Amino acid sequence: MNGKVHVSPSAIYPGSFDPLTLGHLDVIERAAAVFPRVLVAVVVNPQKREPLFTIDERKQMILAATKHIGNVDVADFRGLLADFAKRAGAGVIVKGLRVVSDFENEMSTALMNRSLSGIDTMFVPSDPKYSFVSSSLVKEVFFLGGEIDPYVPEAVLHVMRAKRATLRPTEPTEEKHPS
Ligand code: PNS
């Protein structure tokens, strides 16, 4: 030992979470087993597309799905992740990697975030059983009538069912023909 006291940094796990999947939850559980605190940071306006779920819905789903883990908090942020991570006092950014192509984007993002904030990124390899699961595929399968129970937490399934009910167009009423 060199006499230095090592304090584990808290981690920030950013994403759109539109919605949270079991792949995300697996990364959160594994990060929470290593770091003393994990802050799940939900971006308010994802760059990719308009989110299906409101920021409150996304946060509520994460809170419900992570209530069995004691050291997880949920927050939202706008703007640069590097700025928010610094303000939140995070020591490490955690990202999940599902497939090799994820690594290509994540590598440059990690280097940019470290250059902007000094905060390093640690990658968690996805559990192979979730390597094909993404929020966008889950939404597509669900709204086309497929089963998504194996891919999302129970709490997310409830909210998705409620969302589908609000989006479903009213059934066309049968046209009455004069006899
Ligand atoms: O779940 P996603 O959509 O893959 O998450 C992407 C997210 C939110 C992590 C990323 O878009 C992000 O960090 N957005 C904040 C804006 C930012 O900091 N951009 C510069 C990245 S170097």
Short mmCIF file of N, CA and C and ligand atoms in Angstrom, two decimals:
data_model
loop_
_atom_site.label_atom_id
_atom_site.label_comp_id
_atom_site.label_asym_id
_atom_site.label_seq_id
_atom_site.Cartn_x
_atom_site.Cartn_y
_atom_site.Cartn_z
N MET A 1 0.85 -1.20 0.00
CA MET A 1 0.00 0.00 0.00
C MET A 1 0.88 1.25 0.00
N ASN A 2 0.45 2.30 -0.69
CA ASN A 2 1.27 3.52 -0.75
C ASN A 2 0.77 4.60 0.21
N GLY A 3 -0.13 4.23 1.08
CA GLY A 3 -0.61 5.19 2.07
C GLY A 3 -1.71 6.10 1.57
N LYS A 4 -1.99 6.06 0.25
CA LYS A 4 -3.05 6.92 -0.27
C LYS A 4 -4.41 6.29 0.03
N VAL A 5 -5.37 7.15 0.29
CA VAL A 5 -6.73 6.64 0.51
C VAL A 5 -7.47 6.74 -0.82
N HIS A 6 -7.97 5.62 -1.30
CA HIS A 6 -8.69 5.63 -2.58
C HIS A 6 -10.19 5.70 -2.31
N VAL A 7 -10.80 6.73 -2.86
CA VAL A 7 -12.24 6.87 -2.69
C VAL A 7 -12.88 6.58 -4.04
N SER A 8 -13.81 5.62 -4.08
CA SER A 8 -14.44 5.29 -5.36
C SER A 8 -15.28 6.47 -5.83
N PRO A 9 -15.17 6.81 -7.10
CA PRO A 9 -15.96 7.92 -7.61
C PRO A 9 -17.41 7.51 -7.85
N SER A 10 -18.30 8.49 -7.83
CA SER A 10 -19.68 8.15 -8.22
C SER A 10 -19.76 8.18 -9.74
N ALA A 11 -20.70 7.42 -10.26
CA ALA A 11 -20.81 7.27 -11.70
C ALA A 11 -22.07 7.94 -12.22
N ILE A 12 -21.98 8.38 -13.47
CA ILE A 12 -23.17 8.93 -14.14
C ILE A 12 -23.42 8.06 -15.37
N TYR A 13 -24.67 7.66 -15.55
CA TYR A 13 -25.04 6.80 -16.68
C TYR A 13 -26.05 7.59 -17.52
N PRO A 14 -25.59 8.20 -18.62
CA PRO A 14 -26.47 9.06 -19.40
C PRO A 14 -27.18 8.32 -20.53
N GLY A 15 -28.31 8.84 -20.95
CA GLY A 15 -29.00 8.25 -22.10
C GLY A 15 -30.33 8.92 -22.35
N SER A 16 -30.98 8.47 -23.42
CA SER A 16 -32.32 8.98 -23.74
C SER A 16 -33.38 8.19 -22.97
N PHE A 17 -33.16 6.91 -22.83
CA PHE A 17 -34.07 6.03 -22.07
C PHE A 17 -35.52 6.22 -22.52
N ASP A 18 -35.72 6.09 -23.83
CA ASP A 18 -37.06 6.35 -24.41
C ASP A 18 -37.61 5.07 -25.04
N PRO A 19 -37.91 4.03 -24.25
CA PRO A 19 -37.87 3.94 -22.81
C PRO A 19 -36.65 3.13 -22.34
N LEU A 20 -36.53 3.01 -21.00
CA LEU A 20 -35.54 2.13 -20.37
C LEU A 20 -35.80 0.68 -20.81
N THR A 21 -34.73 -0.04 -21.16
CA THR A 21 -34.88 -1.46 -21.51
C THR A 21 -34.21 -2.32 -20.43
N LEU A 22 -34.38 -3.62 -20.53
CA LEU A 22 -33.69 -4.51 -19.58
C LEU A 22 -32.18 -4.48 -19.80
N GLY A 23 -31.76 -4.13 -21.02
CA GLY A 23 -30.32 -3.96 -21.28
C GLY A 23 -29.77 -2.78 -20.47
N HIS A 24 -30.51 -1.65 -20.48
CA HIS A 24 -30.11 -0.49 -19.66
C HIS A 24 -30.07 -0.89 -18.18
N LEU A 25 -31.14 -1.57 -17.75
CA LEU A 25 -31.25 -1.92 -16.32
C LEU A 25 -30.08 -2.81 -15.90
N ASP A 26 -29.67 -3.72 -16.78
CA ASP A 26 -28.54 -4.60 -16.48
C ASP A 26 -27.26 -3.77 -16.28
N VAL A 27 -27.07 -2.76 -17.12
CA VAL A 27 -25.88 -1.90 -16.98
C VAL A 27 -25.95 -1.13 -15.65
N ILE A 28 -27.14 -0.62 -15.31
CA ILE A 28 -27.31 0.13 -14.06
C ILE A 28 -26.98 -0.78 -12.86
N GLU A 29 -27.53 -2.00 -12.89
CA GLU A 29 -27.29 -2.92 -11.75
C GLU A 29 -25.81 -3.23 -11.60
N ARG A 30 -25.14 -3.45 -12.74
CA ARG A 30 -23.71 -3.80 -12.68
C ARG A 30 -22.88 -2.59 -12.26
N ALA A 31 -23.23 -1.41 -12.71
CA ALA A 31 -22.50 -0.20 -12.30
C ALA A 31 -22.72 0.04 -10.80
N ALA A 32 -23.96 -0.18 -10.34
CA ALA A 32 -24.28 0.07 -8.93
C ALA A 32 -23.57 -0.91 -8.00
N ALA A 33 -23.13 -2.05 -8.56
CA ALA A 33 -22.38 -3.03 -7.75
C ALA A 33 -20.92 -2.60 -7.62
N VAL A 34 -20.48 -1.68 -8.46
CA VAL A 34 -19.06 -1.28 -8.46
C VAL A 34 -18.87 0.11 -7.83
N PHE A 35 -19.77 1.03 -8.18
CA PHE A 35 -19.62 2.42 -7.73
C PHE A 35 -20.56 2.69 -6.54
N PRO A 36 -20.14 3.59 -5.63
CA PRO A 36 -20.99 3.84 -4.45
C PRO A 36 -22.33 4.48 -4.81
N ARG A 37 -22.34 5.31 -5.89
CA ARG A 37 -23.60 5.91 -6.33
C ARG A 37 -23.63 5.93 -7.85
N VAL A 38 -24.80 5.70 -8.40
CA VAL A 38 -24.97 5.80 -9.86
C VAL A 38 -26.12 6.77 -10.11
N LEU A 39 -25.80 7.82 -10.87
CA LEU A 39 -26.83 8.79 -11.24
C LEU A 39 -27.24 8.51 -12.69
N VAL A 40 -28.47 8.10 -12.88
CA VAL A 40 -28.98 7.88 -14.23
C VAL A 40 -29.44 9.25 -14.74
N ALA A 41 -28.78 9.72 -15.80
CA ALA A 41 -29.02 11.09 -16.29
C ALA A 41 -29.76 11.01 -17.62
N VAL A 42 -31.00 11.50 -17.61
CA VAL A 42 -31.88 11.39 -18.77
C VAL A 42 -31.80 12.69 -19.56
N VAL A 43 -31.37 12.60 -20.81
CA VAL A 43 -31.27 13.81 -21.62
C VAL A 43 -32.69 14.28 -21.98
N VAL A 44 -32.93 15.57 -21.84
CA VAL A 44 -34.30 16.07 -22.06
C VAL A 44 -34.66 15.98 -23.54
N ASN A 45 -33.77 16.49 -24.39
CA ASN A 45 -34.04 16.46 -25.83
C ASN A 45 -32.99 15.63 -26.55
N PRO A 46 -33.28 14.34 -26.79
CA PRO A 46 -32.29 13.52 -27.50
C PRO A 46 -32.05 14.09 -28.90
N GLN A 47 -30.77 13.97 -29.36
CA GLN A 47 -30.45 14.52 -30.68
C GLN A 47 -31.11 13.73 -31.81
N LYS A 48 -31.31 12.43 -31.56
CA LYS A 48 -31.72 11.55 -32.66
C LYS A 48 -33.12 11.87 -33.18
N ARG A 49 -34.06 11.96 -32.29
CA ARG A 49 -35.45 12.21 -32.71
C ARG A 49 -36.27 12.66 -31.50
N GLU A 50 -37.46 13.15 -31.80
CA GLU A 50 -38.40 13.56 -30.74
C GLU A 50 -38.72 12.33 -29.89
N PRO A 51 -38.58 12.43 -28.56
CA PRO A 51 -38.89 11.23 -27.76
C PRO A 51 -40.39 10.91 -27.75
N LEU A 52 -40.70 9.64 -27.59
CA LEU A 52 -42.11 9.23 -27.47
C LEU A 52 -42.63 9.58 -26.07
N PHE A 53 -41.77 9.39 -25.06
CA PHE A 53 -42.19 9.60 -23.68
C PHE A 53 -41.68 10.96 -23.18
N THR A 54 -42.47 11.60 -22.34
CA THR A 54 -42.06 12.87 -21.75
C THR A 54 -40.89 12.61 -20.79
N ILE A 55 -40.22 13.68 -20.43
CA ILE A 55 -39.10 13.52 -19.52
C ILE A 55 -39.58 12.95 -18.17
N ASP A 56 -40.75 13.38 -17.72
CA ASP A 56 -41.27 12.85 -16.45
C ASP A 56 -41.61 11.36 -16.57
N GLU A 57 -42.20 10.97 -17.70
CA GLU A 57 -42.52 9.54 -17.88
C GLU A 57 -41.24 8.71 -17.89
N ARG A 58 -40.22 9.20 -18.60
CA ARG A 58 -38.97 8.43 -18.68
C ARG A 58 -38.33 8.31 -17.29
N LYS A 59 -38.33 9.41 -16.53
CA LYS A 59 -37.73 9.35 -15.19
C LYS A 59 -38.53 8.45 -14.25
N GLN A 60 -39.86 8.55 -14.34
CA GLN A 60 -40.70 7.71 -13.47
C GLN A 60 -40.49 6.23 -13.74
N MET A 61 -40.36 5.90 -15.03
CA MET A 61 -40.15 4.48 -15.40
C MET A 61 -38.82 3.99 -14.82
N ILE A 62 -37.79 4.85 -14.87
CA ILE A 62 -36.47 4.43 -14.35
C ILE A 62 -36.53 4.29 -12.83
N LEU A 63 -37.20 5.26 -12.18
CA LEU A 63 -37.32 5.20 -10.71
C LEU A 63 -38.02 3.92 -10.29
N ALA A 64 -39.11 3.59 -10.99
CA ALA A 64 -39.87 2.38 -10.63
C ALA A 64 -39.04 1.12 -10.88
N ALA A 65 -38.31 1.11 -11.98
CA ALA A 65 -37.56 -0.11 -12.35
C ALA A 65 -36.30 -0.29 -11.51
N THR A 66 -35.82 0.78 -10.85
CA THR A 66 -34.57 0.67 -10.09
C THR A 66 -34.81 0.76 -8.57
N LYS A 67 -36.09 0.65 -8.16
CA LYS A 67 -36.35 0.88 -6.73
C LYS A 67 -35.74 -0.22 -5.84
N HIS A 68 -35.37 -1.36 -6.46
CA HIS A 68 -34.73 -2.43 -5.68
C HIS A 68 -33.23 -2.17 -5.48
N ILE A 69 -32.69 -1.10 -6.12
CA ILE A 69 -31.25 -0.82 -6.00
C ILE A 69 -31.11 0.43 -5.13
N GLY A 70 -30.40 0.31 -4.04
CA GLY A 70 -30.36 1.41 -3.07
C GLY A 70 -29.57 2.62 -3.50
N ASN A 71 -28.54 2.44 -4.33
CA ASN A 71 -27.61 3.54 -4.59
C ASN A 71 -27.76 4.15 -5.99
N VAL A 72 -29.01 4.20 -6.47
CA VAL A 72 -29.27 4.78 -7.79
C VAL A 72 -30.17 6.00 -7.65
N ASP A 73 -29.77 7.10 -8.31
CA ASP A 73 -30.60 8.30 -8.38
C ASP A 73 -30.91 8.59 -9.85
N VAL A 74 -31.94 9.39 -10.08
CA VAL A 74 -32.33 9.73 -11.45
C VAL A 74 -32.45 11.24 -11.56
N ALA A 75 -31.89 11.79 -12.64
CA ALA A 75 -32.00 13.24 -12.87
C ALA A 75 -32.14 13.47 -14.37
N ASP A 76 -32.56 14.68 -14.73
CA ASP A 76 -32.57 15.01 -16.15
C ASP A 76 -31.57 16.13 -16.41
N PHE A 77 -31.15 16.22 -17.67
CA PHE A 77 -30.22 17.30 -18.02
C PHE A 77 -30.45 17.77 -19.45
N ARG A 78 -30.06 19.03 -19.68
CA ARG A 78 -30.07 19.62 -21.02
C ARG A 78 -28.63 20.01 -21.34
N GLY A 79 -28.33 20.14 -22.60
CA GLY A 79 -27.00 20.64 -22.99
C GLY A 79 -25.94 19.57 -22.89
N LEU A 80 -24.73 20.03 -22.62
CA LEU A 80 -23.58 19.12 -22.65
C LEU A 80 -23.57 18.17 -21.44
N LEU A 81 -23.37 16.89 -21.73
CA LEU A 81 -23.21 15.91 -20.66
C LEU A 81 -21.99 16.25 -19.81
N ALA A 82 -20.90 16.69 -20.47
CA ALA A 82 -19.66 16.99 -19.73
C ALA A 82 -19.93 18.04 -18.64
N ASP A 83 -20.71 19.07 -18.98
CA ASP A 83 -21.01 20.12 -18.01
C ASP A 83 -21.87 19.58 -16.87
N PHE A 84 -22.89 18.80 -17.26
CA PHE A 84 -23.79 18.27 -16.22
C PHE A 84 -23.05 17.30 -15.31
N ALA A 85 -22.20 16.46 -15.90
CA ALA A 85 -21.46 15.47 -15.10
C ALA A 85 -20.56 16.18 -14.08
N LYS A 86 -19.95 17.29 -14.52
CA LYS A 86 -19.09 18.05 -13.59
C LYS A 86 -19.93 18.64 -12.47
N ARG A 87 -21.06 19.26 -12.86
CA ARG A 87 -21.95 19.88 -11.84
C ARG A 87 -22.45 18.83 -10.85
N ALA A 88 -22.70 17.62 -11.36
CA ALA A 88 -23.23 16.55 -10.50
C ALA A 88 -22.13 15.90 -9.65
N GLY A 89 -20.89 16.27 -9.90
CA GLY A 89 -19.77 15.72 -9.11
C GLY A 89 -19.43 14.29 -9.48
N ALA A 90 -19.77 13.89 -10.71
CA ALA A 90 -19.49 12.51 -11.12
C ALA A 90 -18.00 12.32 -11.37
N GLY A 91 -17.50 11.14 -11.01
CA GLY A 91 -16.09 10.84 -11.26
C GLY A 91 -15.89 10.02 -12.52
N VAL A 92 -16.95 9.36 -12.95
CA VAL A 92 -16.87 8.44 -14.09
C VAL A 92 -18.19 8.49 -14.86
N ILE A 93 -18.07 8.43 -16.19
CA ILE A 93 -19.26 8.26 -17.04
C ILE A 93 -19.33 6.78 -17.41
N VAL A 94 -20.49 6.18 -17.26
CA VAL A 94 -20.65 4.77 -17.62
C VAL A 94 -21.46 4.68 -18.91
N LYS A 95 -21.00 3.85 -19.82
CA LYS A 95 -21.75 3.59 -21.06
C LYS A 95 -21.79 2.08 -21.31
N GLY A 96 -22.90 1.60 -21.83
CA GLY A 96 -23.00 0.20 -22.22
C GLY A 96 -22.60 0.04 -23.67
N LEU A 97 -21.97 -1.07 -23.99
CA LEU A 97 -21.62 -1.37 -25.39
C LEU A 97 -22.31 -2.67 -25.78
N ARG A 98 -23.16 -2.58 -26.81
CA ARG A 98 -23.87 -3.80 -27.22
C ARG A 98 -23.13 -4.53 -28.33
N VAL A 99 -22.73 -3.78 -29.34
CA VAL A 99 -22.08 -4.40 -30.50
C VAL A 99 -20.85 -3.58 -30.86
N VAL A 100 -20.00 -4.12 -31.74
CA VAL A 100 -18.74 -3.45 -32.07
C VAL A 100 -18.99 -2.06 -32.64
N SER A 101 -20.06 -1.91 -33.42
CA SER A 101 -20.32 -0.60 -34.03
C SER A 101 -20.64 0.46 -32.97
N ASP A 102 -21.17 0.07 -31.82
CA ASP A 102 -21.39 1.04 -30.73
C ASP A 102 -20.06 1.66 -30.33
N PHE A 103 -19.02 0.84 -30.35
CA PHE A 103 -17.72 1.29 -29.86
C PHE A 103 -17.18 2.44 -30.69
N GLU A 104 -17.44 2.40 -32.01
CA GLU A 104 -16.89 3.45 -32.89
C GLU A 104 -17.39 4.83 -32.49
N ASN A 105 -18.69 4.95 -32.25
CA ASN A 105 -19.24 6.25 -31.82
C ASN A 105 -18.81 6.58 -30.40
N GLU A 106 -18.90 5.57 -29.55
CA GLU A 106 -18.67 5.82 -28.12
C GLU A 106 -17.22 6.21 -27.82
N MET A 107 -16.30 5.72 -28.63
CA MET A 107 -14.89 6.03 -28.40
C MET A 107 -14.63 7.54 -28.57
N SER A 108 -15.12 8.12 -29.68
CA SER A 108 -14.87 9.55 -29.89
C SER A 108 -15.66 10.39 -28.89
N THR A 109 -16.87 9.94 -28.56
CA THR A 109 -17.66 10.66 -27.55
C THR A 109 -16.94 10.65 -26.20
N ALA A 110 -16.39 9.49 -25.85
CA ALA A 110 -15.68 9.38 -24.56
C ALA A 110 -14.47 10.32 -24.52
N LEU A 111 -13.75 10.37 -25.64
CA LEU A 111 -12.55 11.21 -25.67
C LEU A 111 -12.95 12.69 -25.60
N MET A 112 -14.03 13.05 -26.30
CA MET A 112 -14.50 14.44 -26.25
C MET A 112 -14.95 14.79 -24.84
N ASN A 113 -15.71 13.89 -24.21
CA ASN A 113 -16.19 14.18 -22.85
C ASN A 113 -15.02 14.32 -21.88
N ARG A 114 -13.97 13.51 -22.07
CA ARG A 114 -12.81 13.62 -21.17
C ARG A 114 -12.06 14.92 -21.43
N SER A 115 -11.99 15.30 -22.72
CA SER A 115 -11.30 16.55 -23.06
C SER A 115 -12.06 17.74 -22.47
N LEU A 116 -13.40 17.68 -22.52
CA LEU A 116 -14.21 18.81 -22.02
C LEU A 116 -14.25 18.89 -20.50
N SER A 117 -14.22 17.73 -19.85
CA SER A 117 -14.51 17.74 -18.41
C SER A 117 -13.45 17.07 -17.54
N GLY A 118 -12.55 16.33 -18.17
CA GLY A 118 -11.58 15.55 -17.39
C GLY A 118 -12.18 14.26 -16.84
N ILE A 119 -13.44 14.00 -17.16
CA ILE A 119 -14.10 12.80 -16.62
C ILE A 119 -13.98 11.66 -17.64
N ASP A 120 -13.49 10.54 -17.19
CA ASP A 120 -13.30 9.39 -18.07
C ASP A 120 -14.59 8.58 -18.20
N THR A 121 -14.63 7.81 -19.29
CA THR A 121 -15.79 6.93 -19.53
C THR A 121 -15.36 5.48 -19.31
N MET A 122 -16.18 4.72 -18.64
CA MET A 122 -15.94 3.29 -18.48
C MET A 122 -17.05 2.53 -19.20
N PHE A 123 -16.65 1.59 -20.00
CA PHE A 123 -17.61 0.84 -20.80
C PHE A 123 -18.00 -0.47 -20.12
N VAL A 124 -19.28 -0.75 -20.15
CA VAL A 124 -19.80 -2.02 -19.62
C VAL A 124 -20.31 -2.84 -20.81
N PRO A 125 -19.71 -4.01 -21.06
CA PRO A 125 -20.21 -4.79 -22.19
C PRO A 125 -21.60 -5.32 -21.89
N SER A 126 -22.47 -5.18 -22.87
CA SER A 126 -23.85 -5.65 -22.70
C SER A 126 -23.88 -7.15 -22.44
N ASP A 127 -24.82 -7.57 -21.62
CA ASP A 127 -25.08 -9.01 -21.52
C ASP A 127 -25.53 -9.48 -22.91
N PRO A 128 -24.92 -10.57 -23.44
CA PRO A 128 -25.28 -11.00 -24.80
C PRO A 128 -26.78 -11.16 -25.01
N LYS A 129 -27.52 -11.49 -23.94
CA LYS A 129 -28.96 -11.70 -24.14
C LYS A 129 -29.69 -10.40 -24.45
N TYR A 130 -29.02 -9.25 -24.21
CA TYR A 130 -29.64 -7.96 -24.54
C TYR A 130 -28.91 -7.22 -25.66
N SER A 131 -27.98 -7.89 -26.33
CA SER A 131 -27.13 -7.16 -27.28
C SER A 131 -27.91 -6.64 -28.49
N PHE A 132 -29.09 -7.20 -28.74
CA PHE A 132 -29.89 -6.73 -29.88
C PHE A 132 -31.05 -5.83 -29.42
N VAL A 133 -31.13 -5.56 -28.13
CA VAL A 133 -32.28 -4.81 -27.60
C VAL A 133 -31.97 -3.32 -27.56
N SER A 134 -32.82 -2.54 -28.22
CA SER A 134 -32.68 -1.08 -28.17
C SER A 134 -34.05 -0.47 -27.93
N SER A 135 -34.06 0.76 -27.43
CA SER A 135 -35.35 1.44 -27.18
C SER A 135 -36.14 1.55 -28.47
N SER A 136 -35.46 1.88 -29.58
CA SER A 136 -36.21 2.10 -30.82
C SER A 136 -36.82 0.79 -31.33
N LEU A 137 -36.07 -0.32 -31.24
CA LEU A 137 -36.65 -1.60 -31.69
C LEU A 137 -37.82 -2.04 -30.81
N VAL A 138 -37.65 -1.81 -29.50
CA VAL A 138 -38.72 -2.18 -28.56
C VAL A 138 -40.01 -1.42 -28.91
N LYS A 139 -39.88 -0.12 -29.21
CA LYS A 139 -41.07 0.68 -29.55
C LYS A 139 -41.70 0.17 -30.85
N GLU A 140 -40.85 -0.11 -31.83
CA GLU A 140 -41.37 -0.56 -33.13
C GLU A 140 -42.13 -1.89 -32.97
N VAL A 141 -41.50 -2.83 -32.26
CA VAL A 141 -42.14 -4.15 -32.08
C VAL A 141 -43.47 -3.99 -31.33
N PHE A 142 -43.44 -3.17 -30.27
CA PHE A 142 -44.63 -3.01 -29.43
C PHE A 142 -45.80 -2.41 -30.22
N PHE A 143 -45.51 -1.33 -30.95
CA PHE A 143 -46.61 -0.65 -31.63
C PHE A 143 -47.10 -1.40 -32.87
N LEU A 144 -46.32 -2.42 -33.29
CA LEU A 144 -46.80 -3.28 -34.37
C LEU A 144 -47.42 -4.56 -33.81
N GLY A 145 -47.62 -4.59 -32.49
CA GLY A 145 -48.37 -5.69 -31.88
C GLY A 145 -47.52 -6.84 -31.34
N GLY A 146 -46.20 -6.70 -31.36
CA GLY A 146 -45.34 -7.79 -30.87
C GLY A 146 -45.19 -7.79 -29.36
N GLU A 147 -44.70 -8.91 -28.84
CA GLU A 147 -44.50 -9.06 -27.39
C GLU A 147 -43.16 -8.46 -26.99
N ILE A 148 -43.14 -7.57 -26.01
CA ILE A 148 -41.86 -7.00 -25.59
C ILE A 148 -41.53 -7.32 -24.13
N ASP A 149 -42.34 -8.19 -23.51
CA ASP A 149 -42.10 -8.54 -22.09
C ASP A 149 -40.64 -8.96 -21.81
N PRO A 150 -39.97 -9.69 -22.73
CA PRO A 150 -38.59 -10.11 -22.38
C PRO A 150 -37.56 -8.98 -22.46
N TYR A 151 -37.98 -7.81 -22.91
CA TYR A 151 -36.97 -6.77 -23.18
C TYR A 151 -37.08 -5.52 -22.31
N VAL A 152 -38.20 -5.36 -21.62
CA VAL A 152 -38.37 -4.15 -20.79
C VAL A 152 -38.82 -4.52 -19.38
N PRO A 153 -38.46 -3.69 -18.39
CA PRO A 153 -38.96 -3.94 -17.03
C PRO A 153 -40.49 -3.83 -17.01
N GLU A 154 -41.07 -4.51 -16.03
CA GLU A 154 -42.53 -4.52 -15.84
C GLU A 154 -43.11 -3.09 -15.81
N ALA A 155 -42.42 -2.20 -15.09
CA ALA A 155 -42.92 -0.83 -14.93
C ALA A 155 -43.00 -0.12 -16.29
N VAL A 156 -42.08 -0.44 -17.17
CA VAL A 156 -42.07 0.18 -18.50
C VAL A 156 -43.22 -0.37 -19.34
N LEU A 157 -43.46 -1.66 -19.20
CA LEU A 157 -44.55 -2.29 -19.95
C LEU A 157 -45.89 -1.62 -19.63
N HIS A 158 -46.12 -1.33 -18.35
CA HIS A 158 -47.39 -0.69 -17.96
C HIS A 158 -47.53 0.67 -18.62
N VAL A 159 -46.45 1.45 -18.57
CA VAL A 159 -46.51 2.81 -19.14
C VAL A 159 -46.68 2.73 -20.66
N MET A 160 -46.04 1.76 -21.27
CA MET A 160 -46.16 1.63 -22.73
C MET A 160 -47.58 1.25 -23.13
N ARG A 161 -48.18 0.39 -22.33
CA ARG A 161 -49.58 0.00 -22.64
C ARG A 161 -50.49 1.22 -22.52
N ALA A 162 -50.25 2.02 -21.49
CA ALA A 162 -51.07 3.23 -21.31
C ALA A 162 -50.84 4.19 -22.46
N LYS A 163 -49.60 4.31 -22.90
CA LYS A 163 -49.28 5.23 -24.01
C LYS A 163 -49.95 4.75 -25.29
N ARG A 164 -49.95 3.44 -25.50
CA ARG A 164 -50.57 2.90 -26.72
C ARG A 164 -52.07 3.19 -26.73
N ALA A 165 -52.66 3.11 -25.53
CA ALA A 165 -54.11 3.37 -25.45
C ALA A 165 -54.40 4.82 -25.82
N THR A 166 -53.51 5.75 -25.42
CA THR A 166 -53.77 7.16 -25.72
C THR A 166 -53.50 7.46 -27.20
N LEU A 167 -52.62 6.66 -27.83
CA LEU A 167 -52.26 6.95 -29.23
C LEU A 167 -53.16 6.25 -30.22
N ARG A 168 -53.88 5.21 -29.73
CA ARG A 168 -54.68 4.39 -30.66
C ARG A 168 -55.79 5.25 -31.29
N PRO A 169 -55.87 5.27 -32.59
CA PRO A 169 -56.94 6.05 -33.21
C PRO A 169 -58.29 5.44 -32.87
N THR A 170 -59.30 6.30 -32.77
CA THR A 170 -60.63 5.77 -32.45
C THR A 170 -61.11 4.87 -33.59
N GLU A 171 -61.74 3.77 -33.20
CA GLU A 171 -62.20 2.81 -34.20
C GLU A 171 -63.16 3.51 -35.18
N PRO A 172 -63.00 3.25 -36.48
CA PRO A 172 -63.95 3.86 -37.42
C PRO A 172 -65.35 3.30 -37.17
N THR A 173 -66.32 4.19 -37.09
CA THR A 173 -67.68 3.71 -36.85
C THR A 173 -68.25 3.17 -38.17
N GLU A 174 -69.02 2.12 -38.03
CA GLU A 174 -69.56 1.49 -39.25
C GLU A 174 -70.49 2.45 -39.98
N GLU A 175 -70.26 2.54 -41.27
CA GLU A 175 -71.07 3.48 -42.04
C GLU A 175 -72.50 2.94 -42.20
N LYS A 176 -73.46 3.83 -41.98
CA LYS A 176 -74.85 3.35 -42.09
C LYS A 176 -75.37 3.68 -43.48
N HIS A 177 -75.75 2.64 -44.17
CA HIS A 177 -76.29 2.88 -45.52
C HIS A 177 -77.82 2.95 -45.44
N PRO A 178 -78.39 3.93 -46.09
CA PRO A 178 -79.85 3.98 -46.07
C PRO A 178 -80.41 2.74 -46.76
N SER A 179 -81.41 2.08 -46.15
CA SER A 179 -81.94 0.86 -46.76
C SER A 179 -82.96 1.20 -47.85
O1 PNS B 1 -29.41 6.71 -25.15
P1 PNS B 1 -28.66 7.54 -26.15
O2 PNS B 1 -29.62 8.28 -27.04
O3 PNS B 1 -27.63 6.77 -26.91
O4 PNS B 1 -27.86 8.66 -25.28
C1 PNS B 1 -27.08 9.62 -25.92
C2 PNS B 1 -26.57 10.66 -24.90
C3 PNS B 1 -27.71 11.31 -24.17
C4 PNS B 1 -25.64 9.98 -23.92
C5 PNS B 1 -25.78 11.70 -25.74
O5 PNS B 1 -26.57 12.13 -26.79
C6 PNS B 1 -25.36 12.91 -24.93
O6 PNS B 1 -24.42 12.83 -24.16
N1 PNS B 1 -26.08 14.04 -25.12
C7 PNS B 1 -25.77 15.28 -24.46
C8 PNS B 1 -25.16 16.29 -25.45
C9 PNS B 1 -23.64 16.20 -25.47
O7 PNS B 1 -22.98 16.23 -24.45
N2 PNS B 1 -23.08 16.09 -26.69
C10 PNS B 1 -21.64 16.00 -26.90
C11 PNS B 1 -21.17 14.57 -26.73
S1 PNS B 1 -19.39 14.49 -26.82
#
